[in-house]
Coordinates of C-alpha atoms and ligand atoms in Angstrom, one line a residue:
M12 CA -35.3 37.1 16.5
A13 CA -32.7 34.8 18.1
D14 CA -33.5 31.2 18.6
A15 CA -36.8 31.1 20.5
R16 CA -36.0 27.9 22.4
L17 CA -33.5 27.1 25.2
S18 CA -32.2 23.5 25.5
L19 CA -32.1 22.0 28.9
P20 CA -31.5 18.5 30.3
G21 CA -34.7 16.5 30.6
F22 CA -36.2 16.4 34.1
V23 CA -36.2 13.1 35.9
T24 CA -38.8 11.8 38.3
A25 CA -36.9 9.4 40.5
H26 CA -40.0 8.2 42.3
S27 CA -43.4 7.5 40.7
H28 CA -46.4 5.3 41.4
A29 CA -48.2 5.9 38.1
F30 CA -51.5 4.3 39.2
Q31 CA -51.9 6.9 41.9
R32 CA -52.6 9.4 39.1
E33 CA -56.1 8.0 39.2
L34 CA -56.6 9.5 42.7
R35 CA -56.5 13.0 41.2
G36 CA -59.4 15.1 42.5
R37 CA -60.5 12.7 45.1
G38 CA -60.4 13.7 48.8
A39 CA -59.3 10.3 50.0
G40 CA -59.5 10.8 53.8
G41 CA -58.2 12.9 56.7
D42 CA -54.7 11.7 57.1
F43 CA -52.0 9.6 55.4
W44 CA -53.4 6.3 56.7
A45 CA -56.9 7.1 55.5
W46 CA -55.5 8.1 52.1
R47 CA -53.7 4.8 52.0
E48 CA -56.9 2.9 52.2
T49 CA -58.2 4.7 49.1
M50 CA -54.9 4.1 47.4
L51 CA -55.0 0.4 48.2
A52 CA -58.5 0.1 46.7
E53 CA -57.2 1.8 43.6
A54 CA -54.2 -0.6 43.5
A55 CA -56.5 -3.6 44.0
R56 CA -58.4 -3.0 40.8
Q57 CA -55.4 -2.7 38.5
T58 CA -54.7 -5.3 35.8
P59 CA -52.0 -5.6 33.2
E60 CA -54.4 -4.0 30.8
T61 CA -55.3 -1.0 33.0
V62 CA -51.6 -0.5 33.8
R63 CA -50.7 -0.6 30.1
D64 CA -53.3 2.0 29.2
A65 CA -53.3 4.3 32.1
Y66 CA -49.5 4.3 32.6
E67 CA -49.0 5.3 29.0
R68 CA -51.3 8.2 29.5
T69 CA -49.6 9.2 32.7
Y70 CA -46.1 8.8 31.1
R71 CA -47.2 11.0 28.2
E72 CA -48.3 13.6 30.7
L73 CA -44.9 13.3 32.5
R74 CA -43.2 13.7 29.1
S75 CA -45.2 16.7 28.1
A76 CA -44.3 18.3 31.5
G77 CA -40.6 18.0 30.8
Y78 CA -39.8 14.7 32.5
T79 CA -38.0 12.4 30.2
A80 CA -37.1 9.6 32.6
V81 CA -39.0 8.0 35.4
G82 CA -38.2 5.6 38.3
E83 CA -41.4 3.6 38.6
F84 CA -41.5 2.1 42.1
H85 CA -43.8 -0.8 41.3
Y86 CA -45.7 -3.0 43.7
L87 CA -48.7 -4.2 41.7
G88 CA -47.3 -7.6 40.5
F89 CA -44.9 -9.0 37.9
D90 CA -47.2 -9.0 34.8
E91 CA -48.1 -5.4 35.6
A92 CA -44.4 -4.5 35.8
Q93 CA -43.9 -5.7 32.3
A94 CA -47.0 -3.6 31.3
A95 CA -45.5 -0.5 32.9
I96 CA -42.3 -1.0 30.9
G97 CA -44.3 -1.3 27.7
A98 CA -46.2 1.8 28.6
A99 CA -43.0 3.8 29.1
R100 CA -41.6 2.6 25.8
A101 CA -44.8 3.7 24.0
A102 CA -44.8 7.1 25.7
G103 CA -41.1 7.7 24.8
I104 CA -39.9 8.1 28.4
E105 CA -36.8 6.3 29.8
I106 CA -37.8 4.0 32.7
A107 CA -36.1 2.3 35.5
L108 CA -38.5 -0.3 36.9
L109 CA -37.9 -0.4 40.7
L110 CA -39.5 -3.7 41.5
A111 CA -40.8 -3.6 45.1
A112 CA -40.2 -6.4 47.5
Y113 CA -43.2 -6.9 49.8
E114 CA -43.1 -9.5 52.5
R115 CA -45.9 -8.5 54.7
G116 CA -48.9 -6.1 55.0
G117 CA -50.4 -4.3 52.1
L118 CA -52.5 -6.4 49.6
E119 CA -51.8 -10.0 48.7
R120 CA -51.0 -8.9 45.1
F121 CA -48.0 -6.9 46.4
R122 CA -46.4 -9.8 48.2
Q123 CA -43.9 -12.4 47.2
A124 CA -43.9 -15.7 49.1
S125 CA -40.1 -15.6 49.8
V126 CA -37.2 -13.3 49.1
A127 CA -36.0 -16.0 46.6
E128 CA -39.3 -15.6 44.7
Y129 CA -38.7 -11.8 44.7
L130 CA -35.2 -12.1 43.4
D131 CA -36.4 -14.5 40.8
Q132 CA -38.9 -11.9 39.6
V133 CA -36.0 -9.3 39.4
E134 CA -33.9 -11.7 37.4
R135 CA -36.8 -12.5 35.0
L136 CA -37.4 -8.8 34.4
R137 CA -33.7 -8.1 33.9
A138 CA -33.7 -11.0 31.3
T139 CA -36.1 -9.0 29.2
G140 CA -33.5 -6.2 28.8
A141 CA -35.3 -3.8 31.0
R142 CA -33.5 -1.4 33.3
V143 CA -34.4 -2.7 36.8
G144 CA -33.6 -1.6 40.4
V145 CA -34.4 -3.4 43.6
A146 CA -36.9 -1.8 46.0
P147 CA -37.6 -3.3 49.4
H148 CA -40.8 -1.3 49.9
S149 CA -40.1 -0.1 53.4
V150 CA -39.1 -1.5 56.8
R151 CA -42.8 -1.9 57.4
A152 CA -43.2 -4.3 54.4
C153 CA -39.8 -6.1 54.7
S154 CA -38.2 -7.9 57.6
A155 CA -34.5 -7.5 58.4
P156 CA -33.6 -10.9 56.8
W157 CA -35.3 -9.7 53.5
L158 CA -33.5 -6.4 53.6
A159 CA -30.1 -8.0 54.1
E160 CA -30.7 -10.5 51.3
I161 CA -31.8 -7.9 48.9
A162 CA -28.9 -5.6 49.8
R163 CA -26.5 -8.4 49.1
Y164 CA -28.0 -9.1 45.7
A165 CA -28.0 -5.4 44.8
E166 CA -24.4 -5.0 45.7
R167 CA -23.3 -8.2 43.8
E168 CA -25.3 -7.2 40.7
R169 CA -24.5 -3.5 40.9
L170 CA -28.2 -2.5 40.9
V171 CA -29.6 0.7 42.4
L172 CA -31.7 0.1 45.6
H173 CA -34.6 2.4 46.4
V174 CA -36.6 2.2 49.7
H175 CA -39.3 4.3 51.4
A176 CA -38.2 5.5 54.8
N177 CA -39.3 7.9 57.5
E178 CA -42.3 9.4 55.7
Q179 CA -44.6 9.2 58.7
P180 CA -43.9 9.2 62.5
R181 CA -45.9 6.0 63.0
E182 CA -43.5 4.0 60.8
I183 CA -40.6 5.1 63.0
E184 CA -42.5 4.2 66.2
D185 CA -43.3 0.7 64.8
C186 CA -39.7 0.2 63.7
L187 CA -38.4 1.2 67.1
A188 CA -40.9 -1.2 68.7
E189 CA -39.9 -4.1 66.5
H190 CA -36.1 -3.6 66.1
G191 CA -35.1 -1.0 68.7
V192 CA -33.7 1.2 66.0
R193 CA -35.1 3.8 63.6
P194 CA -35.8 2.9 59.9
I195 CA -32.6 4.3 58.4
E196 CA -30.6 2.8 61.2
L197 CA -32.2 -0.6 60.3
L198 CA -31.3 0.0 56.7
A199 CA -27.7 0.6 57.7
R200 CA -27.6 -2.4 59.9
T201 CA -28.9 -4.7 57.1
G202 CA -26.5 -3.4 54.5
C203 CA -29.1 -1.4 52.5
L204 CA -27.2 1.9 52.6
T205 CA -24.6 2.3 49.9
S206 CA -23.8 4.9 47.3
S207 CA -26.3 3.1 45.0
T208 CA -29.1 3.6 47.5
T209 CA -31.9 6.2 47.4
V210 CA -34.1 6.7 50.4
V211 CA -37.4 8.1 49.4
H212 CA -38.8 10.9 51.6
A213 CA -36.6 10.8 54.8
T214 CA -39.1 13.4 56.1
H215 CA -38.7 12.5 59.7
A216 CA -35.1 11.3 59.6
S217 CA -33.0 12.1 62.7
L218 CA -29.6 13.8 62.5
A219 CA -28.0 10.5 63.4
E220 CA -29.8 8.9 60.5
L221 CA -28.7 11.6 58.1
D222 CA -25.2 11.0 59.2
L223 CA -25.6 7.3 58.3
L224 CA -26.8 8.4 54.8
H225 CA -23.8 10.7 54.4
E226 CA -21.3 8.1 55.5
A227 CA -22.8 5.6 53.0
G228 CA -23.0 8.1 50.2
A229 CA -26.7 7.4 49.8
G230 CA -29.1 9.8 48.3
V231 CA -32.6 11.1 49.2
C232 CA -35.5 11.5 46.9
V233 CA -37.9 14.2 48.0
C234 CA -41.4 14.4 46.6
P235 CA -42.6 17.9 47.6
T236 CA -46.0 18.2 46.1
T237 CA -47.0 14.7 47.2
E238 CA -45.5 15.1 50.7
A239 CA -47.5 18.3 51.0
N240 CA -50.7 16.6 49.7
L241 CA -50.3 13.8 52.2
G242 CA -49.4 15.9 55.2
D243 CA -46.1 14.1 55.6
G244 CA -44.1 17.1 56.9
F245 CA -41.1 19.0 55.9
P246 CA -37.9 17.2 54.8
P247 CA -34.9 18.3 57.0
L248 CA -33.4 20.2 54.1
E249 CA -30.8 22.3 55.8
A250 CA -29.3 19.2 57.5
L251 CA -29.4 17.2 54.2
L252 CA -27.7 20.1 52.4
E253 CA -25.1 20.6 55.1
R254 CA -24.1 16.9 54.8
G255 CA -24.0 17.1 51.0
I256 CA -26.5 14.2 50.7
P257 CA -27.5 14.0 47.0
L258 CA -31.1 15.0 46.5
S259 CA -33.5 14.0 43.6
I260 CA -37.2 14.7 43.1
G261 CA -40.1 12.4 42.5
S262 CA -43.6 13.1 41.1
D263 CA -44.6 10.2 43.4
S264 CA -48.5 10.1 43.4
N265 CA -48.5 12.1 40.1
V266 CA -51.5 14.0 41.4
R267 CA -49.5 17.0 40.3
I268 CA -47.1 16.7 37.5
D269 CA -44.7 19.7 37.1
P270 CA -41.0 19.4 37.8
L271 CA -40.7 23.2 38.1
E272 CA -43.2 23.2 40.9
E273 CA -41.4 20.4 42.7
L274 CA -38.2 22.4 42.6
R275 CA -39.9 25.6 43.5
E276 CA -41.5 23.9 46.5
L277 CA -38.2 22.4 47.5
E278 CA -36.3 25.7 47.5
G279 CA -39.4 27.4 49.0
M280 CA -39.3 25.1 52.0
A281 CA -35.6 25.6 52.4
R282 CA -36.1 29.3 52.4
R283 CA -38.9 29.1 55.0
Q284 CA -36.9 26.8 57.2
T285 CA -33.7 28.8 57.1
G286 CA -34.9 32.4 56.8
R287 CA -32.5 32.8 53.9
R288 CA -32.8 33.0 50.1
E289 CA -30.9 31.0 47.4
V290 CA -30.4 28.2 49.9
I291 CA -30.0 25.7 47.1
P292 CA -28.0 27.4 44.2
L293 CA -29.9 27.4 41.0
A294 CA -27.5 25.1 39.1
E295 CA -27.7 22.6 42.0
L296 CA -31.5 22.9 42.0
L297 CA -31.7 22.0 38.3
A298 CA -29.3 19.1 38.9
I299 CA -31.6 17.8 41.6
G300 CA -34.4 17.9 39.0
S301 CA -32.4 16.1 36.3
S302 CA -28.9 14.5 36.6
N303 CA -29.2 13.6 40.3
G304 CA -32.4 11.7 39.5
A305 CA -30.8 9.9 36.5
A306 CA -27.8 8.9 38.7
A307 CA -30.2 7.6 41.4
L308 CA -31.8 5.4 38.7
G309 CA -28.6 4.3 37.1
I310 CA -29.6 6.1 33.8
D311 CA -26.7 7.5 31.8
R312 CA -28.6 9.0 28.8
W313 CA -32.0 10.5 28.7
P314 CA -33.6 13.0 26.3
G315 CA -33.3 16.7 26.7
I316 CA -36.1 19.3 26.6
E317 CA -36.6 22.9 25.5
A318 CA -38.0 26.0 27.1
D319 CA -40.3 28.1 24.9
L320 CA -38.8 31.6 25.1
T321 CA -41.9 33.0 23.5
H322 CA -44.1 31.7 26.3
R323 CA -46.0 34.6 27.9
A324 CA -44.6 33.8 31.4
L325 CA -41.1 34.5 30.0
H326 CA -42.0 37.8 28.3
G327 CA -39.4 40.4 29.2
V328 CA -37.0 37.9 30.8
S329 CA -33.5 38.1 29.5
E330 CA -32.1 34.9 28.2
K331 CA -29.5 34.5 30.9
D332 CA -32.3 34.7 33.5
V333 CA -34.5 32.1 31.9
P334 CA -33.5 29.1 34.0
A335 CA -34.3 31.0 37.3
A336 CA -37.5 32.3 35.8
L337 CA -38.5 28.8 34.9
V338 CA -38.1 27.5 38.4
F339 CA -39.5 30.5 40.2
S340 CA -42.1 31.9 37.8
C341 CA -43.3 29.3 35.3
G342 CA -45.4 26.2 35.0
A343 CA -44.4 23.1 33.0
D344 CA -46.3 24.4 30.0
A345 CA -43.3 26.6 29.3
L346 CA -41.4 23.4 28.6
S347 CA -41.6 20.9 25.7
G348 CA -39.9 17.6 25.1
Ligands
ZN413 ZN1 -43.7 6.0 47.1

């Protein structure tokens, strides 16, 4: 028998909140905002010790599902950020710690007293040798002066910048009321959109906002299983693809951990929206799941994985068709790191 394994690039989850794995199996309310209350209660009880233990377990789960790099969008505090990095090292997964800036709202533990304090935290984390990105949490959590200051720092230090935007309609209404522009327009105005920027979700982005992303060379991280779970809506896939905006995937809440399912959902949504098939060519879909995510995190090297050609779900599939069969017909148990 020929080699029974097929080597592939490791998958990359460019957006993770590992502590939300603890919400698995819980109903957590009737809409996004009700779910958020449960999520905040879970966030409140975290300590460096719980992060160190639970994140290592979650990262091992990511690793066994074929993810070999993670962008941890972290807003639980500085000591917990260091614990998350330690957990990733123990689990053997590459990590970019995307340290969240949180000026207002949320829990007190999320917040820094000033943008200077936030940037000091970033510097201290970088001094440990960790791979760090900046992450103004959202236009909800950061004012325009914070966004502008963080954008200047990211550009000067050549760091990636990740930010949540346009996940829920209410966030857009609030931004319009406060600033007179939509969230991605505010990000553009404050210098936050560059080719090192990843906007997470962009579910309700307008076409004009997508044009801004395109002009800046910014990317979008979509998190299909989490966005489905939370009732966020459908990302504007055809418009994103038409503009050539680089996409990546995130396991986000980690309630479901399966990169193949994220990609299947992504292409499935694109097919439903367009009434066509093969909307995202297979090679591009696999890049969305791997190299695009690594680029979004500033990661050059990350471990590869293998598909188990003897897995029952691949029985009868010719070797050349295995990548497509993985995406459309298999769960992550057909993969190993
Ligand atoms: Zn998120």
